[in-house]
mmCIF file of C-alpha atoms in Angstrom:
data_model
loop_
_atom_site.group_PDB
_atom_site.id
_atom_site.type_symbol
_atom_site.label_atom_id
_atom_site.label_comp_id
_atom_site.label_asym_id
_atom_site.label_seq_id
_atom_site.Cartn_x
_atom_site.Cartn_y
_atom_site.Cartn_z
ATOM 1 C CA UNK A 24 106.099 -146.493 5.594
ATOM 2 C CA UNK A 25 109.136 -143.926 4.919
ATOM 3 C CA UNK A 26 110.469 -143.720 1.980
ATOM 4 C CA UNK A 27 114.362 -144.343 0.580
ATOM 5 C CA UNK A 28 115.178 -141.147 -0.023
ATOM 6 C CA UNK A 29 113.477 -139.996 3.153
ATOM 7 C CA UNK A 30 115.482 -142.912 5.252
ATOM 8 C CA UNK A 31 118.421 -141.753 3.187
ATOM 9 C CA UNK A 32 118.160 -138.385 4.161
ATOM 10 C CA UNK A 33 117.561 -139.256 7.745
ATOM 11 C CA UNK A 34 120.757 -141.370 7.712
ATOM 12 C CA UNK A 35 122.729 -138.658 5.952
ATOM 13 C CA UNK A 36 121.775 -136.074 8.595
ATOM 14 C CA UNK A 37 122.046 -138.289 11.590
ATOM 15 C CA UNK A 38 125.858 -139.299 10.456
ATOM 16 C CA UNK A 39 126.521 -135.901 10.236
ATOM 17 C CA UNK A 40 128.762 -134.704 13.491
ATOM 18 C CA UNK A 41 126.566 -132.609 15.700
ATOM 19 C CA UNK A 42 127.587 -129.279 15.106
ATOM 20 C CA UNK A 43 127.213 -129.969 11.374
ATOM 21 C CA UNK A 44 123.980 -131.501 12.161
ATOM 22 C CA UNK A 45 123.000 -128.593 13.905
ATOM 23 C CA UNK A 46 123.942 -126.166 11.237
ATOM 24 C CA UNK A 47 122.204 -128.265 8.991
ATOM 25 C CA UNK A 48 119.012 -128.198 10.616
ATOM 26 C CA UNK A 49 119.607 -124.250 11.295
ATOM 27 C CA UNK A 50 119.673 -123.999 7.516
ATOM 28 C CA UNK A 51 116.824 -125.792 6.675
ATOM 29 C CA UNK A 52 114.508 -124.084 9.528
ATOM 30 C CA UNK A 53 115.620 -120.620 7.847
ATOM 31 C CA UNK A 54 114.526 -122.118 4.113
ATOM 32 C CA UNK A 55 110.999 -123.101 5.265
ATOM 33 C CA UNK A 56 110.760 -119.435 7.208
ATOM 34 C CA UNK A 57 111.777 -117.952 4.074
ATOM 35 C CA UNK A 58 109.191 -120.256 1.917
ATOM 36 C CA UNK A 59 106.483 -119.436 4.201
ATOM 37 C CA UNK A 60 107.601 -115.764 4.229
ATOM 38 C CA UNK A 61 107.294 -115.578 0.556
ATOM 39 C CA UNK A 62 103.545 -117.638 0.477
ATOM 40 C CA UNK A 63 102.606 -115.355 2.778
ATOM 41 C CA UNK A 64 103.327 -112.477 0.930
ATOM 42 C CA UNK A 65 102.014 -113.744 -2.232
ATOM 43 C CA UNK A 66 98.608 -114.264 -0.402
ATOM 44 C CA UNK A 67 98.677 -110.741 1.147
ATOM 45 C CA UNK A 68 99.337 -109.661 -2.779
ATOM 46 C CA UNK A 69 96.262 -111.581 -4.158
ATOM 47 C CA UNK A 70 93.779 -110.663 -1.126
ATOM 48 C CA UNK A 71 94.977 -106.888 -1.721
ATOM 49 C CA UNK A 72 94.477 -107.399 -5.546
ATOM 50 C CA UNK A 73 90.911 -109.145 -4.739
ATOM 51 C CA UNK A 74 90.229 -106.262 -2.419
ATOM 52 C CA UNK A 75 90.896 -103.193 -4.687
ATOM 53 C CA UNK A 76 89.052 -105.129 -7.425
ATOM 54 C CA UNK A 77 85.739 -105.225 -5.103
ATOM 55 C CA UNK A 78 86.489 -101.808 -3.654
ATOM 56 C CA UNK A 79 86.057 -100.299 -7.722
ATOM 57 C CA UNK A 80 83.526 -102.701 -8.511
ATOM 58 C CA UNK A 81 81.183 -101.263 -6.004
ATOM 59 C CA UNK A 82 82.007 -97.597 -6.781
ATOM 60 C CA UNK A 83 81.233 -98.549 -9.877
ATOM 61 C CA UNK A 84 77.813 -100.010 -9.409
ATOM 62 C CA UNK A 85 77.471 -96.918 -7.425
ATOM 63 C CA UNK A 86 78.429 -94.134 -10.245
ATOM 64 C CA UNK A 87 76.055 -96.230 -12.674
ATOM 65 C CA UNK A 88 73.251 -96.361 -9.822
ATOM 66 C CA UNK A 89 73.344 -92.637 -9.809
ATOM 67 C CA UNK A 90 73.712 -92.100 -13.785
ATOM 68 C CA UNK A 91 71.401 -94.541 -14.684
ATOM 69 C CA UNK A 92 68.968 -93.332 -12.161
ATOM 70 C CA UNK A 93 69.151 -89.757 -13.362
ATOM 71 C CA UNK A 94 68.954 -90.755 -17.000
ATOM 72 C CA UNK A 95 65.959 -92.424 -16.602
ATOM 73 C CA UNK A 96 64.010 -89.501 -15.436
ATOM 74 C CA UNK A 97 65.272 -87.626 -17.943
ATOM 75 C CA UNK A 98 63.394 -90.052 -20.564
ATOM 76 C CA UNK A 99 60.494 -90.204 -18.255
ATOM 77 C CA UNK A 100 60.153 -85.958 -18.810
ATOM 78 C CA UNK A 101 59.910 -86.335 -22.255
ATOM 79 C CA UNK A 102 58.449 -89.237 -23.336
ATOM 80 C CA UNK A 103 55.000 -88.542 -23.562
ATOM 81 C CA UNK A 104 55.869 -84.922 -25.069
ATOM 82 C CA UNK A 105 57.308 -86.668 -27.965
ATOM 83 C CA UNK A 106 54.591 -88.445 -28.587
ATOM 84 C CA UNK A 107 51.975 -85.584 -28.337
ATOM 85 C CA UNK A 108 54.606 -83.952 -30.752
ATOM 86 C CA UNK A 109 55.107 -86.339 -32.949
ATOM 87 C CA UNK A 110 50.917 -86.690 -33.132
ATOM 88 C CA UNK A 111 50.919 -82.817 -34.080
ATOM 89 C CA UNK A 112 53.730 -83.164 -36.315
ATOM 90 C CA UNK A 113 51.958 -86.177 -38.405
ATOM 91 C CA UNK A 114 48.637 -84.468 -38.306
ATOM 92 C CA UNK A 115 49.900 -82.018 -40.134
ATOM 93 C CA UNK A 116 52.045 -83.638 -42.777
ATOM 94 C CA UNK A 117 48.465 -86.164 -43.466
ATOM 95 C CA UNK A 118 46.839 -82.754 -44.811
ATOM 96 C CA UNK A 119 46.692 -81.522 -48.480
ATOM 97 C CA UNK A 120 48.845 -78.771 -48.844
ATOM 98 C CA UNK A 121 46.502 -76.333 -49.396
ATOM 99 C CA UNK A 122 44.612 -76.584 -45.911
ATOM 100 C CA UNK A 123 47.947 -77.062 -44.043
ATOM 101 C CA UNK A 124 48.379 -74.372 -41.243
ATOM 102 C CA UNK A 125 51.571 -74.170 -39.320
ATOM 103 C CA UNK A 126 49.986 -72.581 -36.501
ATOM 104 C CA UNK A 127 48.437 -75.966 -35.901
ATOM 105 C CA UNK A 128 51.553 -78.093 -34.960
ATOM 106 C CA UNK A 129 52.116 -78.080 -31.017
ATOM 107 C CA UNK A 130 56.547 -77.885 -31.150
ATOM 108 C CA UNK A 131 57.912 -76.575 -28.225
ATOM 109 C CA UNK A 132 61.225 -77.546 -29.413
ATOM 110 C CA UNK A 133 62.265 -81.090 -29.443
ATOM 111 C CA UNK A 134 63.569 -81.402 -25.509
ATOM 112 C CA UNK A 135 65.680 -84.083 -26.347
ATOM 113 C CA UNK A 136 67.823 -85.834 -23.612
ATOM 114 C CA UNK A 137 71.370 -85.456 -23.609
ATOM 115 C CA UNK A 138 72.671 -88.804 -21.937
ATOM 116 C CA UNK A 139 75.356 -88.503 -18.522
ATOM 117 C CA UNK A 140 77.585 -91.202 -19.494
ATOM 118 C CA UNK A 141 80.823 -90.262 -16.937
ATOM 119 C CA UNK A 142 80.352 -93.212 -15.236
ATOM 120 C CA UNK A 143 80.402 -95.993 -18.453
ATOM 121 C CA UNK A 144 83.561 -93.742 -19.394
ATOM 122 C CA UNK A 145 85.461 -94.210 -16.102
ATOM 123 C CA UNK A 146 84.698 -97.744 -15.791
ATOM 124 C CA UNK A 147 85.850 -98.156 -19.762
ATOM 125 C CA UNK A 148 88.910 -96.099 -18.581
ATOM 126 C CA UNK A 149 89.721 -98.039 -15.182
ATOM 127 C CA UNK A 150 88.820 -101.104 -16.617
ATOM 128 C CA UNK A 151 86.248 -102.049 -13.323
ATOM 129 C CA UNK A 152 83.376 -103.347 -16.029
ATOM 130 C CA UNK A 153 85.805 -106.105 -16.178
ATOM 131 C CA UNK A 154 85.205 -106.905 -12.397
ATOM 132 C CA UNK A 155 81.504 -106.827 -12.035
ATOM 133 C CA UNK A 156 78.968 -109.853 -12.839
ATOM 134 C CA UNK A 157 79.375 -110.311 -16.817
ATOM 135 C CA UNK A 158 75.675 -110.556 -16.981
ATOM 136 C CA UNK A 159 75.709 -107.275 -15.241
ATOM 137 C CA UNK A 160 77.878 -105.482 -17.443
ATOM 138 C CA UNK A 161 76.545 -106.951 -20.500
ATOM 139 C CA UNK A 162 72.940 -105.029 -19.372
ATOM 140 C CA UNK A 163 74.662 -102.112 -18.734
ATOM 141 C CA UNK A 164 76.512 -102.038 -22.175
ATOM 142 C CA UNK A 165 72.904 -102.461 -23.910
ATOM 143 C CA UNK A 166 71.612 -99.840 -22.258
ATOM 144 C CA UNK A 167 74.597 -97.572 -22.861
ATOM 145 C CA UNK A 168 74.615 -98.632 -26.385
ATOM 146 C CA UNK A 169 70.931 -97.406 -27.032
ATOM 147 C CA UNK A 170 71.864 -94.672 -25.699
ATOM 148 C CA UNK A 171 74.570 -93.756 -27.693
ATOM 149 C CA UNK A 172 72.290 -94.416 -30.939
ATOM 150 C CA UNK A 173 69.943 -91.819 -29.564
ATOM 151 C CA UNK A 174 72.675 -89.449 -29.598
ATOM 152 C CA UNK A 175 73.581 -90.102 -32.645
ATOM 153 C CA UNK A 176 70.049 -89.209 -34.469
ATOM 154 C CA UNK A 177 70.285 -85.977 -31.983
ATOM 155 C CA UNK A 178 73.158 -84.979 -33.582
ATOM 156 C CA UNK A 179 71.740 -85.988 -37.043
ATOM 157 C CA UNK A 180 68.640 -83.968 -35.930
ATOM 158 C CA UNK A 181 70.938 -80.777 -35.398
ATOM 159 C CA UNK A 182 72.470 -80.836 -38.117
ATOM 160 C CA UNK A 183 68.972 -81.226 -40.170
ATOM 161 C CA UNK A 184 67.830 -78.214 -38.098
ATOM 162 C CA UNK A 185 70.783 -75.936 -39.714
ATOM 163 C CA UNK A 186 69.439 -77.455 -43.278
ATOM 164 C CA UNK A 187 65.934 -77.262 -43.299
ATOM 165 C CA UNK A 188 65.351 -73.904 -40.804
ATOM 166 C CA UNK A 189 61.337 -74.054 -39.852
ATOM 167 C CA UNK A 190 60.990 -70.265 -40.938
ATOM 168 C CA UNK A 191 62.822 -71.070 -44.878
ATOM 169 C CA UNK A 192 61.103 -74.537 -45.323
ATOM 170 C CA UNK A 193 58.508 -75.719 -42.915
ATOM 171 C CA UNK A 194 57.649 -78.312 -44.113
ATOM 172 C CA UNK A 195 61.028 -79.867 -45.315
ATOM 173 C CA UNK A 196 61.677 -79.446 -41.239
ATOM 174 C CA UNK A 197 58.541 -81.177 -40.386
ATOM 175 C CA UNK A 198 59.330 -84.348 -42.186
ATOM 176 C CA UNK A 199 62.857 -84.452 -40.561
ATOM 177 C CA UNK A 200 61.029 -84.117 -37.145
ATOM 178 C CA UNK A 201 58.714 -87.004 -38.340
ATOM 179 C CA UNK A 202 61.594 -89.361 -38.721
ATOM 180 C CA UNK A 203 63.278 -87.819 -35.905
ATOM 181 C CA UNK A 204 60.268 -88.268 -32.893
ATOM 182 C CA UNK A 205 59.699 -91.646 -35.009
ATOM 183 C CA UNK A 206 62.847 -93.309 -34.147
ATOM 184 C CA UNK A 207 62.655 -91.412 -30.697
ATOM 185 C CA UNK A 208 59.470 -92.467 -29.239
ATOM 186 C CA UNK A 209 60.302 -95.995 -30.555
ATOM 187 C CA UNK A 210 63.540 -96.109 -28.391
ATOM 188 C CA UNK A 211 62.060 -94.128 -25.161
ATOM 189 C CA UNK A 212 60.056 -97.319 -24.083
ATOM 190 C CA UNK A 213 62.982 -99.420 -24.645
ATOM 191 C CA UNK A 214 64.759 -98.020 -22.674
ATOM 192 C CA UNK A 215 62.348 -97.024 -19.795
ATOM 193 C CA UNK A 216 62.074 -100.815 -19.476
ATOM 194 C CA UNK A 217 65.830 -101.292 -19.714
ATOM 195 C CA UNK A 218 66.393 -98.764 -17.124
ATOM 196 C CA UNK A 219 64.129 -100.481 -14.874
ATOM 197 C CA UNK A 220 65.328 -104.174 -15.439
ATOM 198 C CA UNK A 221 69.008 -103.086 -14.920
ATOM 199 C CA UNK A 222 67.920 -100.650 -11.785
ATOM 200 C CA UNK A 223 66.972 -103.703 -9.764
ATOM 201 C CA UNK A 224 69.721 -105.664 -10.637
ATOM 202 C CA UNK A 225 72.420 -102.634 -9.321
ATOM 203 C CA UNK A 226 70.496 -102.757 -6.267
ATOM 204 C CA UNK A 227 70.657 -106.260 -5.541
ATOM 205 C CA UNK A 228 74.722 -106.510 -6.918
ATOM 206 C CA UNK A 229 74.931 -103.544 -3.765
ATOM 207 C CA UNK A 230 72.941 -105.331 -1.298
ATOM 208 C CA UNK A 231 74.655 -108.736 -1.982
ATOM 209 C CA UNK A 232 77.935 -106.615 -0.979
ATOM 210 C CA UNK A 233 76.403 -105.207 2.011
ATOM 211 C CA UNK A 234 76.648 -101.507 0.700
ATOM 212 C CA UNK A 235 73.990 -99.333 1.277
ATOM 213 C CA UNK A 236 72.570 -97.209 -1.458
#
């Protein structure tokens, strides 16, 4: 059943002469182009806006595929190394000081890995961690956060090294690589298996979007 003001209307528009009327109506066609016109547009705006959102989401699951990828194997390369190393180092330090022979520690430097980390930059710096799966992200930030704690003991580590030089103070240097292949070979497995946790999940955040790798 119409309503009052709808009948109202109706009345007011029918008693209007015709050539009013017809104006009228003219008027009121060109309002509801112009509405639609604008909804339109606002709807081309946000599919745009949703578009260029998913178009640096996925180069961003891309970049980190790559990094994360190539980071990995970095750890992989040195991981059992350290541990040989840090074996050496301890066998060493566990002797009397009398029978200790530096010949006998195995240190072919300490091949630590430096980190790529372009990728966490540029999505900090576009702001497209903001439009990838929270849970995703989150993963990634762990894994970027280890990370930047075992840069930070390499950096420690060098400045140790300009400290305690091996050929001034052996020993001295052989306790700082102690602590140093300690907290190393300690965070290597971690992140092995965080590397391969957040691998999978990159992958299937790709596939879901029908990119190939």
């Amino acid at each position: 059943m119409p309503s009052i003001a709808r009948e109202e209307q109706e009345t007011a528009v029918a008693a209007l002469p015709t050539s009013r009327r017809s104006v009228f109506l003219h008027a009121l066609g060109q309002i509801a182009l112009i509405a639609v016109g604008v909804f339109l547009g606002l709807a081309a705006d946000q599919w745009r806006e949703r578009q260029q959102h998913r178009d640096a989401a996925l180069a961003s699951l891309r970049r980190f595929r790559a990094e994360v990828a190539e980071n990995r194997r970095a750890v992989a390369a040195v991981r059992d190394y350290h541990v040989a190393t840090l074996a050496s180092v301890r066998s060493y330090l566990g002797k009397d000081h009398r029978t200790r022979n530096v010949a006998d520690v195995k240190i072919n430097g300490l091949q630590w890995v430096t980190f790529e980390h372009t990728a966490w930059d540029l999505a900090l710096a576009t702001q497209s961690l903001t439009y990838l799966d929270s849970d995703l992200a989150y993963a990634l930030s762990r894994v970027y956060g280890v990370q930047q704690s075992y840069g930070d003991l390499t950096r420690g580590m060098t400045q140790a090294m300009y400290v305690l030089a091996p050929q001034e103070n052996f020993d001295g240097f052989a306790q700082a690589v102690d602590t140093f292949l300690g907290d190393v070979t300690y965070m290597e497995p971690r992140l092995l298996t965080m590397y391969d946790e957040v691998l999978p999940r990159i992958d299937r955040a790709l596939g879901a979007s029908g990119t190939a790798r």
